[in-house]
XYZ file of C-alpha atoms in Angstrom:
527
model
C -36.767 2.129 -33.215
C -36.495 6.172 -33.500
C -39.025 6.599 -36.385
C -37.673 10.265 -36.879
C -35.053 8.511 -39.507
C -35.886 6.176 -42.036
C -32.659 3.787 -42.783
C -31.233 4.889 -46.462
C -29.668 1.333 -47.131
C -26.444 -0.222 -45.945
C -22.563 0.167 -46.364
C -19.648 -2.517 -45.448
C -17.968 0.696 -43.644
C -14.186 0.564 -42.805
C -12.935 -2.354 -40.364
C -10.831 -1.786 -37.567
C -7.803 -2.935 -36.099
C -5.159 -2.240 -33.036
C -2.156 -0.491 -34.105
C 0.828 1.138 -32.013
C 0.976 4.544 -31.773
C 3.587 7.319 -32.177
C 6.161 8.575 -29.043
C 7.690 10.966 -31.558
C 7.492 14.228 -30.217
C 7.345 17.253 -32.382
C 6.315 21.347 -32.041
C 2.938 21.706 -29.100
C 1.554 24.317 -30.965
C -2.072 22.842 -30.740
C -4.085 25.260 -28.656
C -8.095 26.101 -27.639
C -9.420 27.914 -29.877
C -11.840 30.342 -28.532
C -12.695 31.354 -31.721
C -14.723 28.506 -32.466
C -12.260 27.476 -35.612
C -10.002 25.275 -35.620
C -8.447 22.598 -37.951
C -9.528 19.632 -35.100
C -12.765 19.599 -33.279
C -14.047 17.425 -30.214
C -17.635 16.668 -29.836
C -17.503 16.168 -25.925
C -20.333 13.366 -26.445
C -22.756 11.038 -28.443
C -25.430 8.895 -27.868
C -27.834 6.739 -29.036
C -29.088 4.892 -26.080
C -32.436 4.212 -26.009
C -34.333 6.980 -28.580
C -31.546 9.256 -28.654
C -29.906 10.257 -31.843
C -26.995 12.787 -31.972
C -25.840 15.213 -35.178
C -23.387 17.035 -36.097
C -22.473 19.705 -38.980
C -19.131 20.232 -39.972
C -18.517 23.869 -42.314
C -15.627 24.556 -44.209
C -15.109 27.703 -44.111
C -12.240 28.442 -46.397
C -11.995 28.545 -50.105
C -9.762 25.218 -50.165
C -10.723 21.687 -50.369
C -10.992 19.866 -47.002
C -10.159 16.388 -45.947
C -11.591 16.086 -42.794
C -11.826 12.773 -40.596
C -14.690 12.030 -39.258
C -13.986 9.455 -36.057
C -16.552 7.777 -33.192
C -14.938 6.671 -30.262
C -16.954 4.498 -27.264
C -16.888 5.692 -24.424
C -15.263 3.033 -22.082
C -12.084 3.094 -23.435
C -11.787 5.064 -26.508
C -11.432 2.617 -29.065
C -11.920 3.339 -32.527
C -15.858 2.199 -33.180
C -17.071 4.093 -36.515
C -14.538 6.646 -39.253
C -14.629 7.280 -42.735
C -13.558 10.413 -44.459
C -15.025 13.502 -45.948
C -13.793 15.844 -48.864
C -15.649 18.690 -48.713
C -15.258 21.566 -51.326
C -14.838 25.091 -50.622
C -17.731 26.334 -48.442
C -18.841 23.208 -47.980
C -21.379 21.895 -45.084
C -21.008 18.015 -44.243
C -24.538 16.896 -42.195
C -25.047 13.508 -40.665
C -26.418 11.426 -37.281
C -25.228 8.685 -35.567
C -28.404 6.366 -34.348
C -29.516 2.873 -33.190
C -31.869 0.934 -34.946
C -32.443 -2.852 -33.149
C -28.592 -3.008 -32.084
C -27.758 -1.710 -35.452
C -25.672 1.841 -34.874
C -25.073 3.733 -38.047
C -24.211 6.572 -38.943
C -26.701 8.278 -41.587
C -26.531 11.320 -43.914
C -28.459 12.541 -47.271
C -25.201 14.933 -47.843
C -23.949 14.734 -50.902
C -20.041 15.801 -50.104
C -17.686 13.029 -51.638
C -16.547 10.430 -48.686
C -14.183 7.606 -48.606
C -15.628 4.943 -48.837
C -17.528 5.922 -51.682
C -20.639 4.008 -50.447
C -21.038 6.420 -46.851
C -22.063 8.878 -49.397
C -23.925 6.848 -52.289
C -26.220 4.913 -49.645
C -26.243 7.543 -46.633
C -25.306 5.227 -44.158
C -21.788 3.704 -42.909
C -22.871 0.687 -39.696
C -20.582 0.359 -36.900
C -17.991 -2.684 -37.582
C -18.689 -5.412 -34.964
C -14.839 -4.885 -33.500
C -15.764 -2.430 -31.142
C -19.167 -2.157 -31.474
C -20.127 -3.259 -27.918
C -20.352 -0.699 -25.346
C -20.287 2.214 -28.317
C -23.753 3.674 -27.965
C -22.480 6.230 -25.834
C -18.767 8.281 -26.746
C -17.172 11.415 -28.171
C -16.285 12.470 -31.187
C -13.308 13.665 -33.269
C -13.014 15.923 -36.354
C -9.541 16.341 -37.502
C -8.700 18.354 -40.839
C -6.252 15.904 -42.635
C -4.978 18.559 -45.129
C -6.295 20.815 -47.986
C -6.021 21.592 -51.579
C -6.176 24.206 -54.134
C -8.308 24.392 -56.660
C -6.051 23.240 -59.149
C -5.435 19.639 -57.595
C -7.599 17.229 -59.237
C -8.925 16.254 -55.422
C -10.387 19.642 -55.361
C -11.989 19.431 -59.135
C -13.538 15.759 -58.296
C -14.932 17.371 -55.122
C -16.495 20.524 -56.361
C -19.989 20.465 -56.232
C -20.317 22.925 -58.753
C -23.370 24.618 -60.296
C -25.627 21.165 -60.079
C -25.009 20.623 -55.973
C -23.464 17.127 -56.749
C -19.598 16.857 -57.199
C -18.381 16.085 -60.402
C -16.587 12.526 -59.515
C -16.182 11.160 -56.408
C -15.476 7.968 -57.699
C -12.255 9.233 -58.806
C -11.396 11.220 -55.525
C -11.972 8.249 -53.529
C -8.858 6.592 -55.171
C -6.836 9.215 -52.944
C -7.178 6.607 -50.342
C -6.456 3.540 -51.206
C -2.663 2.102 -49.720
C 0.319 2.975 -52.500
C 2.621 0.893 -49.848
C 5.395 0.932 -52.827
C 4.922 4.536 -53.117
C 4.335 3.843 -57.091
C 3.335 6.866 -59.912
C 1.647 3.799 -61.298
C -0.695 3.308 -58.566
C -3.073 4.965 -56.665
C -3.179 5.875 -53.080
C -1.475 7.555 -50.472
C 2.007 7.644 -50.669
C 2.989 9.901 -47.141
C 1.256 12.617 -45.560
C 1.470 15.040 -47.465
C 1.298 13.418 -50.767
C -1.764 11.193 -52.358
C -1.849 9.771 -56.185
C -5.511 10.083 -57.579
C -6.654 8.363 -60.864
C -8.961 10.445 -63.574
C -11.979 9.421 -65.249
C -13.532 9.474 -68.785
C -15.454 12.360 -67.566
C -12.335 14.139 -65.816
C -10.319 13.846 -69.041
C -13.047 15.641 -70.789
C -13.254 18.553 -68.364
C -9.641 18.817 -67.854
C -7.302 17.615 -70.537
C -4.269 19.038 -69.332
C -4.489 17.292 -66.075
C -6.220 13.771 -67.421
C -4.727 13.480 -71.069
C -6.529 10.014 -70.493
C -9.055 8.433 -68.145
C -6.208 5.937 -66.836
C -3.853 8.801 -65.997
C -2.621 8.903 -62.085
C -2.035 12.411 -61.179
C -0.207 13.374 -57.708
C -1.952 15.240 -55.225
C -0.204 17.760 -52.884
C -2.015 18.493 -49.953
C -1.275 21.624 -47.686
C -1.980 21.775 -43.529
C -5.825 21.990 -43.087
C -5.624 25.812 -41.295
C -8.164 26.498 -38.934
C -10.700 26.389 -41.747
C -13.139 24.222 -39.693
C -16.433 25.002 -37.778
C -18.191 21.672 -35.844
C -21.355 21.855 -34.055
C -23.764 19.141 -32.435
C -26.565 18.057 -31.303
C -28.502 15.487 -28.850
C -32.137 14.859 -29.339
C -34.698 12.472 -27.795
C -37.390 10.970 -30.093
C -39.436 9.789 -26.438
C -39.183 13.222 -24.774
C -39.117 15.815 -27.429
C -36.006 16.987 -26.124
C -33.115 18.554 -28.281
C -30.327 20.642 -27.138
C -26.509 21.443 -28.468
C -23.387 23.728 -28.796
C -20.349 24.145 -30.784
C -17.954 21.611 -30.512
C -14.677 22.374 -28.779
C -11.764 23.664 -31.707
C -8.385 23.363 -31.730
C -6.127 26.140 -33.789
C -2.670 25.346 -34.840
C -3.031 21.185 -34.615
C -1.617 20.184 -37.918
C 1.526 21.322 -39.241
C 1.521 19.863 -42.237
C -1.379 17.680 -43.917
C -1.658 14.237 -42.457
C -3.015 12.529 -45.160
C -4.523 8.202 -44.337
C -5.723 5.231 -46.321
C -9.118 3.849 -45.572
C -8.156 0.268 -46.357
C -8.730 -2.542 -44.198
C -5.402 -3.387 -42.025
C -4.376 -6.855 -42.533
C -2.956 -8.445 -39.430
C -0.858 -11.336 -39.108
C 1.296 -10.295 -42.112
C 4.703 -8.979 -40.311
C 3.967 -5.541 -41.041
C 2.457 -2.619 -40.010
C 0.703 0.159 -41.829
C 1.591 3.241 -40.159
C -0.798 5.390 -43.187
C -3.586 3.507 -42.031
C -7.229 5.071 -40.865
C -6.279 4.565 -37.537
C -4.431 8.237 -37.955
C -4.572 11.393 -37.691
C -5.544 11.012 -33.912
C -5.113 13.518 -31.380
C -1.564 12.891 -31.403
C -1.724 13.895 -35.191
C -0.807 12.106 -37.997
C 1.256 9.071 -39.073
C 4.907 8.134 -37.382
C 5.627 7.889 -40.947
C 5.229 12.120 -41.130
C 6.090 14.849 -39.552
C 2.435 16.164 -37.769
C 3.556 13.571 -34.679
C 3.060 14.539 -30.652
C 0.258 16.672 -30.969
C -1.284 15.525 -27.629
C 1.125 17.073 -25.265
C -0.004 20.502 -26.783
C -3.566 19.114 -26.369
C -3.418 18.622 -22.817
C -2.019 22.369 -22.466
C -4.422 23.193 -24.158
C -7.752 21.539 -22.405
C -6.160 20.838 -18.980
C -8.323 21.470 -16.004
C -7.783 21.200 -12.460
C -11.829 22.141 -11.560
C -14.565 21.707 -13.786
C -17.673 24.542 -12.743
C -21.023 24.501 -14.250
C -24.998 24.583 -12.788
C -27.057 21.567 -11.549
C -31.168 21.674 -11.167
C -33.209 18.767 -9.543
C -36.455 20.469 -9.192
C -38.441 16.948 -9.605
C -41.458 19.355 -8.781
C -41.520 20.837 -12.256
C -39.916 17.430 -13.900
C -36.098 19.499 -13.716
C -32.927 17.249 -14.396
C -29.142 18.353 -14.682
C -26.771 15.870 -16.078
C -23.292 16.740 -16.595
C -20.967 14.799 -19.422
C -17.010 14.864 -18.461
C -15.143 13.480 -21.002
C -11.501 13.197 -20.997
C -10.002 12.676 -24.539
C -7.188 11.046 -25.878
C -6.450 7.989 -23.003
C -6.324 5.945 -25.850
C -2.585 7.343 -26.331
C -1.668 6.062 -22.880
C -2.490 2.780 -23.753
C -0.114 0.095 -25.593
C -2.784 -0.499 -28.322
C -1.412 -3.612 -29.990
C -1.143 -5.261 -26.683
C -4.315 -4.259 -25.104
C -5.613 -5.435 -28.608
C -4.479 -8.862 -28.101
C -6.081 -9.263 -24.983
C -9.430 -8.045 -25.612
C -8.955 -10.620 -28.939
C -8.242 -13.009 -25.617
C -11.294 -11.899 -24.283
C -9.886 -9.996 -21.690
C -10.569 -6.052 -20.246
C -8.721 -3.241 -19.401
C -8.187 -4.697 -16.137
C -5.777 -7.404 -17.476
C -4.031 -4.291 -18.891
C -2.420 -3.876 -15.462
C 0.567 -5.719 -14.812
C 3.013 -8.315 -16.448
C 1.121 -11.388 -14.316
C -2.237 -10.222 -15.532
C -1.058 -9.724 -19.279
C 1.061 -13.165 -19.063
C -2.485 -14.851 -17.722
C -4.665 -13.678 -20.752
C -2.081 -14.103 -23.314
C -1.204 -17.368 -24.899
C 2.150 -15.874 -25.597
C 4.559 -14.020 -23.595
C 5.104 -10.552 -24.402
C 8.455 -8.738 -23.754
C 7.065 -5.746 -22.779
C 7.161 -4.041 -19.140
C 5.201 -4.235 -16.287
C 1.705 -2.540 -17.647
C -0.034 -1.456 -20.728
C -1.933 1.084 -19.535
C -0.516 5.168 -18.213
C -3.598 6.846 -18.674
C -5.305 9.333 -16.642
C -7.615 6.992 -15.649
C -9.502 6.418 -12.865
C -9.366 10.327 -12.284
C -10.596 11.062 -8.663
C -13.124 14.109 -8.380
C -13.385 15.740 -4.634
C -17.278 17.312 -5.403
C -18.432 20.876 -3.546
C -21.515 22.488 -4.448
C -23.886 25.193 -3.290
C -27.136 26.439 -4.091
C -28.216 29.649 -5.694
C -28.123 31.492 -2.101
C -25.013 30.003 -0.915
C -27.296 27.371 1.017
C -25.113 25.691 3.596
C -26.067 22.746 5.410
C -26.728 22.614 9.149
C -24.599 24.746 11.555
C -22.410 22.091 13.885
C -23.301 22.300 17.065
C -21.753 25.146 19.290
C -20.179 26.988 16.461
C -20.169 29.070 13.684
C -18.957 28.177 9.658
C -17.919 30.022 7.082
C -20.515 29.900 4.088
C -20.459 28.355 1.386
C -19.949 25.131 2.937
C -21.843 21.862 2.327
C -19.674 19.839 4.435
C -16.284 19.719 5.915
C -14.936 18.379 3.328
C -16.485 17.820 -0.422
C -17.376 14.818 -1.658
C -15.474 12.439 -3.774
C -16.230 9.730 -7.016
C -13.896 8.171 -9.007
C -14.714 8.556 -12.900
C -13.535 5.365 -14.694
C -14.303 6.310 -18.660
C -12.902 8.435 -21.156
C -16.564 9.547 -21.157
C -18.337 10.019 -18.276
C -21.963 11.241 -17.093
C -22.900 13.003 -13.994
C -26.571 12.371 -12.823
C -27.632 15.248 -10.158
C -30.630 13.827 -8.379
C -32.737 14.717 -4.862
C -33.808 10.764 -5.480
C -36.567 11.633 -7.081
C -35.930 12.994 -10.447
C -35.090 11.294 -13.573
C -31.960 11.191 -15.303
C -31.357 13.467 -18.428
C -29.306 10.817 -20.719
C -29.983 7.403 -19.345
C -26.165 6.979 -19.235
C -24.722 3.821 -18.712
C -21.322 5.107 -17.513
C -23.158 7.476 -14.570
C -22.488 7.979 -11.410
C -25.134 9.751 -9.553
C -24.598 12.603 -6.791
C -27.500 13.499 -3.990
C -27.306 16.205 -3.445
C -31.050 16.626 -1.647
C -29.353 17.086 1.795
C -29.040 20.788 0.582
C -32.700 21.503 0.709
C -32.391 23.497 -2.423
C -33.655 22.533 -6.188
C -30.719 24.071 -8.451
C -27.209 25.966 -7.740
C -23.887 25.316 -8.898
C -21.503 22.807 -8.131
C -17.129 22.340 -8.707
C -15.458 19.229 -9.499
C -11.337 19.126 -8.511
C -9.740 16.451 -10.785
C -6.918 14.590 -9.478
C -5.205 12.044 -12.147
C -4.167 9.121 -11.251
C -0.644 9.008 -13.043
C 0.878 6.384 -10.832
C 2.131 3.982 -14.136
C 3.281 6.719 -15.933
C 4.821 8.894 -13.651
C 6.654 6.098 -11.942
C 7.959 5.834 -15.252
C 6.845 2.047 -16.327
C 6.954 3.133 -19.523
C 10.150 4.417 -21.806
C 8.599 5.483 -25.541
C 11.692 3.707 -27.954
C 9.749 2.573 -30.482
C 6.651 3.636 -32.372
C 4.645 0.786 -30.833
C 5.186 2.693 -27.392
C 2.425 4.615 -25.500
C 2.873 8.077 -24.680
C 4.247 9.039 -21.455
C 3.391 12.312 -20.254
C 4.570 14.553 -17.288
C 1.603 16.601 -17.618
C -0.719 16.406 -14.746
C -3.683 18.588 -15.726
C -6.523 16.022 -17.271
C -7.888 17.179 -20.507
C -11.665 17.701 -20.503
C -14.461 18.879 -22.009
C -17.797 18.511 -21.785
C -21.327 20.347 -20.639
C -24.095 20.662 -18.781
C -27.730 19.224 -20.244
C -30.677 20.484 -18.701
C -34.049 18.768 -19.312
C -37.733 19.948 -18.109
C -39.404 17.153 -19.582
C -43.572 16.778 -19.341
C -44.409 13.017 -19.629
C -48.266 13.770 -20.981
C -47.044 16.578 -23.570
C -43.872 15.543 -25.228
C -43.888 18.270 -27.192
C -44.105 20.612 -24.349
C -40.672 19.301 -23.057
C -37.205 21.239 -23.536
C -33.522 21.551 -22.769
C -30.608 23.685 -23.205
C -26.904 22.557 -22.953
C -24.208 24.548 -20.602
C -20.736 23.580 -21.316
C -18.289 23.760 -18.357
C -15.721 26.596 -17.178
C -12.679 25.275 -16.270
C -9.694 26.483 -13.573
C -6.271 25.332 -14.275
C -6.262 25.077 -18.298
C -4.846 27.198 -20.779
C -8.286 29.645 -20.885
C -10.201 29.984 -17.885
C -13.188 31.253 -19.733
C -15.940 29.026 -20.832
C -15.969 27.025 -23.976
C -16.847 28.827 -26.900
C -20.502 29.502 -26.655
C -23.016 28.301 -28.916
């Protein structure tokens, strides 16, 4: 158990559920924002394997009420494993850490910003629904603004934190997100995405008769796009080591087009019916079917495409020197057919019975009238390796000739990565790994002779399902087809000199990656 964080209590946090996703396609006007602002935010990685514990601060930098989602996703697939909401006030700063205590993974905060569910922030904890729970101690994260609000919307009053520090009701903001499936002015709850109804309070009707004439009044709430009002930065940290190292999350400007406002209520399966203003959106394909804010992700991809991911490497086992490298790929959760890959891991199937009509038909009690595969992600994406040292160290000459240098070998080596998040262990077979990753693949690279250089990964997708066209979006239980071929990425660099005698000696820094082939070939925006 990581003694660095004592547990604050416990909270019956959101359930989860498979849904179908959107092949609406609107305006791609998502982009990187170099700026580091943005109204959506990835957090290339978390994890809490072992002593590990990962934070992460979200600021609002704008003088409007936020609704931000706050959404963990494991790293095998991309599933939906941990979200609740935030409503942050104007200048806000939203603090919390995901951790592991005995199989238990929470997240934990002493914030007091209002949340939906109420409880995330009256207990300080929301614990990982069992649904997707297994295999989640390692994934990314997403931060999506789901819309804002002046200071005359009652979502903004119950937010404000005031002169005391503590917001005046979240109780009553936290009725912004319950399902209005009727779309009733007697009931509370979100009606679209752009429109919420919010009840008052005794205390509400005293500070603002005009809006609350009683404590039973339901007021509409109007919420506007979230701008690029956001600022998200992270953390990793090892309670064994002493290590702690992190960066700015990547930002997208321009996602949202219009507010893409949820419920947090549980979705009820089996009843005919699907919520389409459920948690499970905004994603990074933006908000509901139901709105507007729909096919988002092709402007993602533009945006974070790569072709070659560059960054350093160091396996000086000498001074206790690791490099691993994170490459995370979001969004493949788009390119799935959620409902059916749903039912089969229900079945007690994998992804691999995702594959084909046989396979599906096998796992399935019931046959599904659907074509020949589930699954068009990127996924496994093949990487052809080169790498050098700091001296452009080449390995030996061939016999009877001369090379050009840098050259390692004739031709670089290859890996498949299999995971929306992956982990990159650079060893000399000696070292230890940085992250204790259990979706690694580990590259020698001791042949060189050399402790540290730098090192280029090409990315090929493998787009056989979708570009063979398997899959025709009709409906909005399709999966997104894309002609794009450039993989979205992001991730870093973490670099560990670790002391096993003096803990407290030990330190790391984080690197994130350069890219060639995406829509900025400078790095990430820096810490």
């Amino acid at each position: 158990m990581n003694t660095n964080f004592k547990p604050l209590g416990l909270v019956a946090a959101v359930a989860a559920a498979t849904a179908g996703y959107t092949g609406v396609t609107q305006a791609q006007d998502a982009e990187f924002a170099g700026t580091g602002l943005g109204d959506a935010a990835i957090v290339p990685y978390y994890t809490v394997q072992g002593d590990f514990v990962t934070g992460v601060h979200i600021t609002n930098t704008s003088d409007l009420t936020q609704v931000v989602k706050l959404r963990f996703r494991r790293a095998s697939d991309s599933m939906d494993a941990l979200d609740f909401n935030i409503i942050m006030s104007p200048f806000d700063m939203w603090t919390g850490f995901i951790k592991d205590d005995d199989g238990t993974i929470s997240v934990g905060t002493s914030d007091t910003s209002c949340t939906a569910p109420l409880t995330v922030q009256a207990t300080g904890v929301a614990e990982m629904p069992d649904i997707f729970r297994e295999g989640a101690e390692e994934g990314y994260i997403e931060i999506i603004g789901m819309g804002s609000a002046t200071a005359d919307q009652l979502i903004a009053i119950g937010s404000d934190h005031g002169t005391t520090g503590t917001p005046a009701d979240c109780a009553s903001v936290e009725t912004n997100f319950f399902r209005n499936a009727t779309g009733s002015t007697a009931a509370v709850g979100v009606v679209s995405d752009t429109v919420s109804h919010q009840s008052c309070s005794a205390g509400l009707a005293l500070a603002v008769p005009l809006l609350c004439p009683t404590a039973t009044t339901i007021v509409p709430q109007n919420l506007l796009p979230a701008g690029d009002a956001l600022n998200v930065t992270y953390f990793v940290r090892s309670a064994e080591t002493g290590t702690e190292f992190g960066s700015r999350a990547v930002h997208l400007s321009g996602f949202g087009v219009s507010a893409m406002m949820s419920n947090q209520e549980i979705i009820v399966t089996g009843t005919g019916t699907t919520d389409f203003l459920s948690f499970l959106y905004p994603n990074l394909d933006g908000g509901s079917p139901a709105g507007a804010s729909t096919g988002r992700f092709d402007g993602v991809r533009t945006a974070l495409g790569a072709q070659t991911v560059i960054n350093e490497w160091s396996t000086n086992s000498a001074n206790a020197v690791s490099t691993d490298w994170v490459v995370t790929m979001p969004g493949q959760y788009l390119m799935l057919n959620l409902p059916v890959y749903g039912a089969i891991l229900d079945a007690g199937g994998s992804i691999d019975n995702c594959l084909s009509a046989a396979e599906i038909a096998a796992i399935l009690p019931v046959p599904v009238p659907l074509p020949l595969a589930c699954d068009a992600r990127d996924l496994p994406v093949e990487v052809a390796i080169r790498f050098w040292d700091r001296e452009e160290q080449k390995t030996t000459t061939p016999q009877g000739g001369l090379v050009i240098s840098p050259a390692t070998t004739d031709t670089p080596d290859t890996a498949l990565l299999e995971n929306e998040v992956n982990v990159i262990e650079w060893t000399d077979g000696v070292n230890a790994p940085v992250l204790d990753s259990a979706y690694a693949t580990s590259f020698d690279v001791s042949a060189l002779g050399a402790p540290n250089g730098w090192a280029q990964l090409a990315v090929t997708s493998d787009k056989a399902a979708g570009a063979a066209g398997v899959f025709i979006p009709t409906t909005v239980q399709d999966i997104r087809v894309v002609d794009e071929t450039l993989v979205p990425i992001v991730g870093f660099a973490a670099w560990e000199r670790s002391f096993a005698n003096n803990p407290g000696a030990s330190y790391g820094r984080l690197i994130d990656h350069a890219y060639v082939g995406a829509s900025t070939t400078t790095t990430a925006p820096a810490p």
